[in-house]
Amino acid sequence: MAYYITYGEFQQHMKDYFFRTGSRMQFPEMADYLYRKGLLSETPPDPMLTSEMFGDMDDDAFNKIIDQLPLELNPQISITPKVKETDIFPNSGDVFIIRHPRYTRPTPHIHNYFEINYVASGSCTFVFEKSKRIMQEGELCIIAPSSEHDLVIDDDSTVFCIMLRKSTFDTTFFSLLSRKDLLSYFFRTILQDDSHANYLLFFSENNKWLKQIIHNAMGESYKNDSYSNACCISWINLLFSNLLRNYSKTLQFYDYQMGSDFSLVLQYIQHNYQTLTLASLAELFHYSEPHLCTLIKQNTGHNFTGLIKRLRLAEAIDYLTNTNLKIGEIAEKVGYNSADHFSRVFRSTYKMSPQEYRKQNSHTEEAFVPFEIRKEKDK
């Protein structure tokens, strides 16, 4: 049977217990403790208004909203180091978001879904595969499934925890991560390899827009109407887009196979692929060419030549569909020494010429002219 309490009441009990006893409890232990003390209700608190948006709220105002949210508890459930989707997600939900509990007892665990932790204010201790680091305000960490980790908050810092079903990540967000950006290739490869623990860490400079996304996504995850799940997924799409667009240069990751500076290699390729050679890249980063080829293949899924080709052609498609640049100008911008060479490579990949592709897919249109103005011109 489910019992209820508000976020704020639950967190206050966690804090009071810690300061009174000097000991910490895990989330399920506190749920059981409150049940035995008769402090849980059999009916949920009043639901919040479904029309409300939260993006413009500051941290204090949004925390007050969270404190009023209903928290559903199932007492007398044993603690396990392996957490499954069925233990966390509502039946109809693909995304579930909480404000991470404070003053919990450290308990490393793994789970079969993706977890995103964002430090909105303050700091926390992030434990990953028995190593520790302090996550500061503005840092965001995406943890791959099957990774042993823990998060400990020792004060009133605010950390949002976004949980995504693995199947949802694979189907809904995979297309977003299939773009020309090299870090998108890397993102997919490193996070979808279940055989290794991994995380990606971004520093967002405490970005206001990122907070707005997370506030609204969390609000949607508690509305529980026929629109909330789709809206929540849309907000997370915006979150990923914002990270890839604005913060790819801040990317760090847990390293299981390669040198800790390899993300710099990926970023260098991304920004210099138009003229880059394998020899110059290997010399710059002090790798042998064969070893560098192996690392690139392992972590992007492509060999060096194929990767450069994909990056160039993806950029070319952007120019073809969104600009009126001539074919020769596009060839030069993406790194080909002639329009003929570019056209041959393009045709071998897409089975049509760049001109034919532009005709079929162009997004460029004549500028809109208001009806009244056009009518005046036609006189």
Coordinates of C-alpha atoms in Angstrom, one line a residue:
M1 CA 0.0 0.0 0.0
A2 CA 1.3 3.5 -0.9
Y3 CA 1.5 6.3 1.7
Y4 CA 2.1 10.0 1.2
I5 CA 4.0 12.9 2.6
T6 CA 5.2 16.2 1.0
Y7 CA 8.7 16.6 -0.3
G8 CA 9.3 19.4 2.3
E9 CA 8.1 17.3 5.2
F10 CA 10.2 14.3 4.2
Q11 CA 13.3 16.4 3.7
Q12 CA 12.9 18.1 7.1
H13 CA 12.6 14.7 8.8
M14 CA 15.9 13.6 7.1
K15 CA 17.6 16.8 8.2
D16 CA 16.3 16.6 11.8
Y17 CA 17.3 13.0 12.2
F18 CA 20.8 13.7 11.0
F19 CA 21.3 16.7 13.3
R20 CA 19.7 14.9 16.3
T21 CA 21.5 11.6 16.0
G22 CA 24.6 12.3 13.8
S23 CA 23.5 9.3 11.7
R24 CA 22.1 9.2 8.2
M25 CA 19.4 7.1 6.6
Q26 CA 18.9 6.0 3.1
F27 CA 15.6 7.0 1.4
P28 CA 13.8 3.7 2.0
E29 CA 15.0 3.6 5.6
M30 CA 13.5 7.0 6.3
A31 CA 10.2 5.9 4.6
D32 CA 10.0 2.9 6.9
Y33 CA 10.9 5.1 9.9
L34 CA 8.2 7.6 9.2
Y35 CA 5.6 4.8 8.6
R36 CA 6.5 3.2 12.0
K37 CA 6.2 6.7 13.6
G38 CA 2.7 7.2 12.1
L39 CA 3.8 10.3 10.2
L40 CA 2.6 9.2 6.7
S41 CA -0.9 9.8 5.2
E42 CA -3.0 7.3 3.3
T43 CA -4.2 10.1 1.0
P44 CA -2.0 12.3 -1.2
P45 CA -1.7 16.1 -0.7
D46 CA -3.7 18.3 -3.0
P47 CA -2.3 18.2 -6.5
M48 CA -0.7 21.3 -7.9
L49 CA -2.4 23.3 -10.7
T50 CA -1.9 21.7 -14.1
S51 CA -1.7 25.0 -15.9
E52 CA 1.3 26.3 -14.0
M53 CA 4.8 26.8 -15.5
F54 CA 7.9 27.2 -13.4
G55 CA 10.7 28.3 -15.8
D56 CA 10.9 31.9 -14.6
M57 CA 11.0 31.0 -10.9
D58 CA 14.2 31.5 -9.0
D59 CA 15.7 28.7 -6.9
D60 CA 14.0 29.6 -3.6
A61 CA 10.6 30.0 -5.2
F62 CA 10.8 26.7 -7.1
N63 CA 12.1 24.9 -4.0
K64 CA 8.9 26.1 -2.2
I65 CA 6.8 24.5 -4.9
I66 CA 8.8 21.3 -4.7
D67 CA 8.3 21.2 -0.9
Q68 CA 4.5 21.1 -1.5
L69 CA 4.6 18.2 -4.0
P70 CA 3.3 14.8 -3.0
L71 CA 5.9 12.1 -2.4
E72 CA 4.6 8.5 -2.7
L73 CA 6.3 6.1 -0.4
N74 CA 6.2 2.3 0.0
P75 CA 7.5 1.4 3.4
Q76 CA 9.1 -1.8 4.4
I77 CA 10.9 -2.2 1.1
S78 CA 14.4 -3.6 1.5
I79 CA 17.4 -1.6 0.2
T80 CA 19.2 -3.1 -2.8
P81 CA 22.3 -2.0 -4.7
K82 CA 20.6 -2.8 -8.0
V83 CA 17.7 -0.5 -8.8
K84 CA 15.3 -1.3 -11.7
E85 CA 13.1 0.9 -13.8
T86 CA 10.0 -0.8 -12.3
D87 CA 11.1 0.4 -8.8
I88 CA 11.2 4.1 -9.9
F89 CA 9.1 5.0 -12.8
P90 CA 5.3 5.4 -12.9
N91 CA 3.8 2.9 -15.3
S92 CA 2.9 5.6 -17.9
G93 CA 6.1 7.7 -17.5
D94 CA 9.3 7.7 -19.5
V95 CA 10.9 10.5 -17.5
F96 CA 10.9 10.9 -13.7
I97 CA 12.4 13.9 -11.9
I98 CA 13.1 14.5 -8.3
R99 CA 15.0 16.9 -6.1
H100 CA 17.8 14.7 -4.8
P101 CA 17.3 14.0 -1.0
R102 CA 19.9 15.7 1.3
Y103 CA 21.7 14.1 4.2
T104 CA 21.3 10.5 3.0
R105 CA 23.6 7.7 4.0
P106 CA 26.1 6.9 1.3
T107 CA 25.1 3.7 -0.6
P108 CA 26.7 3.0 -4.0
H109 CA 24.2 1.5 -6.4
I110 CA 23.6 0.7 -10.1
H111 CA 20.5 0.8 -12.2
N112 CA 19.3 -0.1 -15.7
Y113 CA 18.2 3.4 -16.7
F114 CA 19.9 6.7 -17.4
E115 CA 20.4 9.3 -14.7
I116 CA 21.1 13.0 -15.1
N117 CA 22.2 15.0 -12.0
Y118 CA 22.3 18.8 -12.2
V119 CA 23.7 21.0 -9.4
A120 CA 21.3 24.0 -9.4
S121 CA 22.9 25.5 -6.2
G122 CA 25.7 24.6 -3.8
S123 CA 27.6 21.4 -4.3
C124 CA 27.6 17.6 -3.7
T125 CA 29.9 14.6 -3.6
F126 CA 29.7 12.4 -6.6
V127 CA 31.0 8.9 -6.1
F128 CA 31.7 6.8 -9.2
E129 CA 33.3 3.4 -9.3
K130 CA 34.9 4.1 -5.9
S131 CA 36.4 7.5 -6.9
K132 CA 35.1 10.8 -5.6
R133 CA 34.8 14.3 -7.0
I134 CA 32.9 17.4 -5.8
M135 CA 30.3 18.6 -8.3
Q136 CA 29.9 22.3 -8.1
E137 CA 27.0 24.6 -9.0
G138 CA 26.3 24.5 -12.8
E139 CA 27.7 21.0 -13.4
L140 CA 25.6 18.4 -15.0
C141 CA 26.4 14.7 -15.1
I142 CA 24.8 12.0 -17.3
I143 CA 25.3 8.5 -15.9
A144 CA 25.1 5.5 -18.2
P145 CA 23.2 2.4 -17.1
S146 CA 25.2 -0.3 -15.2
S147 CA 27.5 2.3 -13.6
E148 CA 28.1 2.0 -9.8
H149 CA 27.6 5.5 -8.3
D150 CA 26.3 7.6 -5.5
L151 CA 25.5 11.2 -4.8
V152 CA 25.8 12.7 -1.3
I153 CA 24.5 16.2 -0.3
D154 CA 25.8 17.4 3.1
D155 CA 23.9 20.7 3.3
D156 CA 20.9 22.5 1.8
S157 CA 22.3 22.4 -1.8
T158 CA 19.8 21.7 -4.6
V159 CA 20.5 18.9 -7.0
F160 CA 17.9 17.8 -9.6
C161 CA 17.9 14.1 -10.6
I162 CA 16.4 13.3 -13.9
M163 CA 15.8 9.6 -14.7
L164 CA 15.2 8.3 -18.2
R165 CA 14.1 4.8 -19.3
K166 CA 16.8 3.2 -21.4
S167 CA 14.3 2.3 -24.1
T168 CA 13.1 5.9 -24.3
F169 CA 16.7 7.2 -24.6
D170 CA 17.4 4.6 -27.4
T171 CA 14.2 5.5 -29.4
T172 CA 13.3 9.1 -28.5
F173 CA 16.7 10.8 -28.0
F174 CA 18.9 8.7 -30.3
S175 CA 17.9 10.7 -33.4
L176 CA 19.0 14.0 -31.7
L177 CA 22.4 12.4 -31.1
S178 CA 22.8 11.3 -34.7
R179 CA 23.8 14.8 -36.0
K180 CA 27.0 15.9 -37.6
D181 CA 28.5 16.9 -34.3
L182 CA 31.3 14.5 -33.5
L183 CA 30.5 14.7 -29.8
S184 CA 27.1 13.4 -30.7
Y185 CA 28.7 10.3 -32.1
F186 CA 30.8 10.0 -29.0
F187 CA 27.8 10.7 -26.8
R188 CA 26.0 7.7 -28.2
T189 CA 28.9 5.3 -28.3
I190 CA 30.1 6.0 -24.7
L191 CA 26.6 5.9 -23.1
Q192 CA 25.1 3.0 -24.9
D193 CA 27.9 0.5 -24.2
D194 CA 26.5 -1.5 -21.3
S195 CA 29.8 -3.4 -20.8
H196 CA 31.6 -0.3 -19.2
A197 CA 30.6 2.2 -16.5
N198 CA 30.7 5.7 -17.8
Y199 CA 29.5 9.2 -17.4
L200 CA 29.6 12.5 -19.3
L201 CA 30.1 15.7 -17.3
F202 CA 29.2 19.2 -18.6
F203 CA 29.8 22.6 -17.0
S204 CA 26.9 24.9 -17.8
E205 CA 28.1 28.1 -16.0
N206 CA 24.8 27.9 -14.0
N207 CA 22.9 28.6 -17.2
K208 CA 19.5 30.2 -16.6
W209 CA 17.9 28.5 -19.7
L210 CA 19.0 25.1 -18.4
K211 CA 17.3 25.7 -15.1
Q212 CA 14.1 26.8 -16.9
I213 CA 14.1 23.5 -18.8
I214 CA 14.6 21.4 -15.7
H215 CA 12.0 23.3 -13.7
N216 CA 9.4 22.9 -16.4
A217 CA 10.3 19.3 -17.0
M218 CA 9.9 18.5 -13.3
G219 CA 6.6 20.3 -13.1
E220 CA 5.3 18.2 -16.0
S221 CA 6.5 14.9 -14.5
Y222 CA 4.1 15.5 -11.6
K223 CA 1.0 16.6 -13.5
N224 CA 0.0 13.1 -14.5
D225 CA -2.4 14.1 -17.3
S226 CA -2.6 12.8 -20.9
Y227 CA -0.1 15.5 -22.1
S228 CA 2.5 15.4 -19.3
N229 CA 4.7 12.5 -20.5
A230 CA 5.0 13.9 -24.0
C231 CA 5.8 17.4 -22.7
C232 CA 8.4 16.0 -20.3
I233 CA 10.1 14.2 -23.2
S234 CA 10.1 17.4 -25.2
W235 CA 11.7 19.4 -22.4
I236 CA 14.5 16.7 -22.1
N237 CA 15.0 17.0 -25.9
L238 CA 15.6 20.7 -25.3
L239 CA 18.0 19.9 -22.5
F240 CA 20.2 17.7 -24.7
S241 CA 20.0 20.2 -27.5
N242 CA 21.2 23.0 -25.2
L243 CA 24.1 20.9 -23.9
L244 CA 25.3 19.9 -27.4
R245 CA 24.9 23.3 -28.8
N246 CA 26.5 25.4 -26.0
Y247 CA 28.5 23.2 -23.7
S248 CA 30.3 20.5 -25.8
K249 CA 33.6 22.2 -25.2
T250 CA 33.2 21.6 -21.4
L251 CA 32.7 17.9 -21.8
Q252 CA 34.6 15.5 -19.5
F253 CA 34.0 11.7 -19.1
Y254 CA 34.9 8.7 -17.0
D255 CA 37.9 7.1 -18.7
Y256 CA 37.9 3.3 -19.0
Q257 CA 40.1 2.8 -22.1
M258 CA 41.8 5.9 -23.1
G259 CA 43.9 8.9 -22.0
S260 CA 42.0 11.5 -20.0
D261 CA 42.8 14.2 -22.7
F262 CA 41.1 12.2 -25.5
S263 CA 38.0 14.5 -25.4
L264 CA 40.4 17.3 -26.6
V265 CA 41.2 15.1 -29.6
L266 CA 37.5 14.8 -30.4
Q267 CA 37.0 18.5 -30.0
Y268 CA 40.0 19.3 -32.2
I269 CA 38.7 17.0 -35.0
Q270 CA 35.2 18.6 -34.7
H271 CA 36.6 22.1 -35.2
N272 CA 39.4 21.4 -37.8
Y273 CA 38.1 18.5 -39.9
Q274 CA 38.1 20.6 -43.1
T275 CA 41.9 20.5 -43.4
L276 CA 42.9 17.8 -40.9
T277 CA 45.1 14.8 -41.7
L278 CA 45.8 11.8 -39.5
A279 CA 49.5 12.5 -39.5
S280 CA 49.1 16.1 -38.2
L281 CA 46.5 15.0 -35.6
A282 CA 48.8 12.2 -34.3
E283 CA 51.8 14.6 -34.1
L284 CA 49.8 17.2 -32.3
F285 CA 48.6 14.9 -29.6
H286 CA 51.6 12.6 -29.4
Y287 CA 49.9 9.4 -30.5
S288 CA 51.1 6.9 -33.0
E289 CA 48.9 6.8 -36.1
P290 CA 47.8 3.2 -35.6
H291 CA 46.9 3.8 -31.9
L292 CA 45.0 7.0 -32.7
C293 CA 43.0 5.2 -35.4
T294 CA 42.1 2.5 -32.9
L295 CA 40.9 5.0 -30.3
I296 CA 38.9 6.9 -32.9
K297 CA 37.2 3.7 -34.1
Q298 CA 36.5 2.5 -30.5
N299 CA 34.9 5.8 -29.4
T300 CA 33.1 7.1 -32.5
G301 CA 32.3 3.9 -34.4
H302 CA 34.1 5.2 -37.5
N303 CA 37.7 5.1 -38.8
F304 CA 39.5 8.4 -39.3
T305 CA 38.8 8.7 -43.1
G306 CA 35.2 7.7 -42.8
L307 CA 34.7 10.1 -39.9
I308 CA 36.1 13.1 -41.7
K309 CA 34.0 12.3 -44.7
R310 CA 30.8 12.1 -42.6
L311 CA 31.6 15.4 -40.9
R312 CA 32.3 17.2 -44.3
L313 CA 29.2 15.8 -46.0
A314 CA 26.9 16.6 -43.0
E315 CA 28.2 20.2 -43.1
A316 CA 27.7 20.3 -46.8
I317 CA 24.1 19.1 -46.4
D318 CA 23.5 22.0 -44.1
Y319 CA 24.8 24.5 -46.7
L320 CA 22.8 22.8 -49.5
T321 CA 19.5 22.9 -47.6
N322 CA 19.8 26.2 -45.8
T323 CA 21.8 28.5 -48.0
N324 CA 22.1 29.6 -51.6
L325 CA 25.9 29.1 -51.8
K326 CA 27.3 27.8 -55.0
I327 CA 28.5 24.2 -55.1
G328 CA 32.1 25.3 -55.5
E329 CA 31.8 27.6 -52.5
I330 CA 30.3 24.7 -50.4
A331 CA 33.1 22.4 -51.5
E332 CA 35.7 24.8 -50.3
K333 CA 34.0 25.5 -47.0
V334 CA 33.9 21.8 -46.0
G335 CA 37.4 21.0 -47.1
Y336 CA 37.3 19.6 -50.7
N337 CA 39.9 21.0 -53.2
S338 CA 37.4 21.2 -56.1
A339 CA 33.7 21.1 -56.8
D340 CA 34.2 18.0 -59.0
H341 CA 35.9 16.1 -56.2
F342 CA 33.1 17.1 -53.8
S343 CA 30.4 16.1 -56.2
R344 CA 32.0 12.7 -56.8
V345 CA 32.1 11.9 -53.1
F346 CA 28.6 13.3 -52.5
R347 CA 27.2 11.2 -55.4
S348 CA 28.9 8.0 -54.1
T349 CA 27.3 8.5 -50.7
Y350 CA 23.8 9.8 -51.6
K351 CA 23.3 8.4 -55.1
M352 CA 22.6 11.9 -56.5
S353 CA 24.4 15.1 -57.2
P354 CA 24.6 18.0 -54.7
Q355 CA 22.3 20.0 -57.1
E356 CA 19.7 17.2 -57.1
Y357 CA 19.9 16.9 -53.3
R358 CA 19.4 20.7 -53.0
K359 CA 16.4 20.6 -55.3
Q360 CA 14.7 17.9 -53.3
N361 CA 15.5 19.1 -49.8
S362 CA 16.1 22.9 -49.9
H363 CA 14.7 24.8 -46.9
T364 CA 15.5 28.2 -48.4
E365 CA 12.4 30.2 -49.4
E366 CA 11.6 33.6 -50.7
A367 CA 11.2 36.0 -47.8
F368 CA 7.7 36.5 -46.6
V369 CA 6.1 39.8 -47.6
P370 CA 2.9 40.9 -45.9
F371 CA -0.1 40.9 -48.1
E372 CA -0.7 44.6 -48.1
I373 CA 2.9 45.3 -49.1
R374 CA 2.8 42.7 -51.9
K375 CA -0.4 44.2 -53.2
E376 CA 1.2 47.6 -53.2
K377 CA 4.1 46.3 -55.2
D378 CA 1.8 44.6 -57.8
K379 CA 0.1 47.9 -58.7

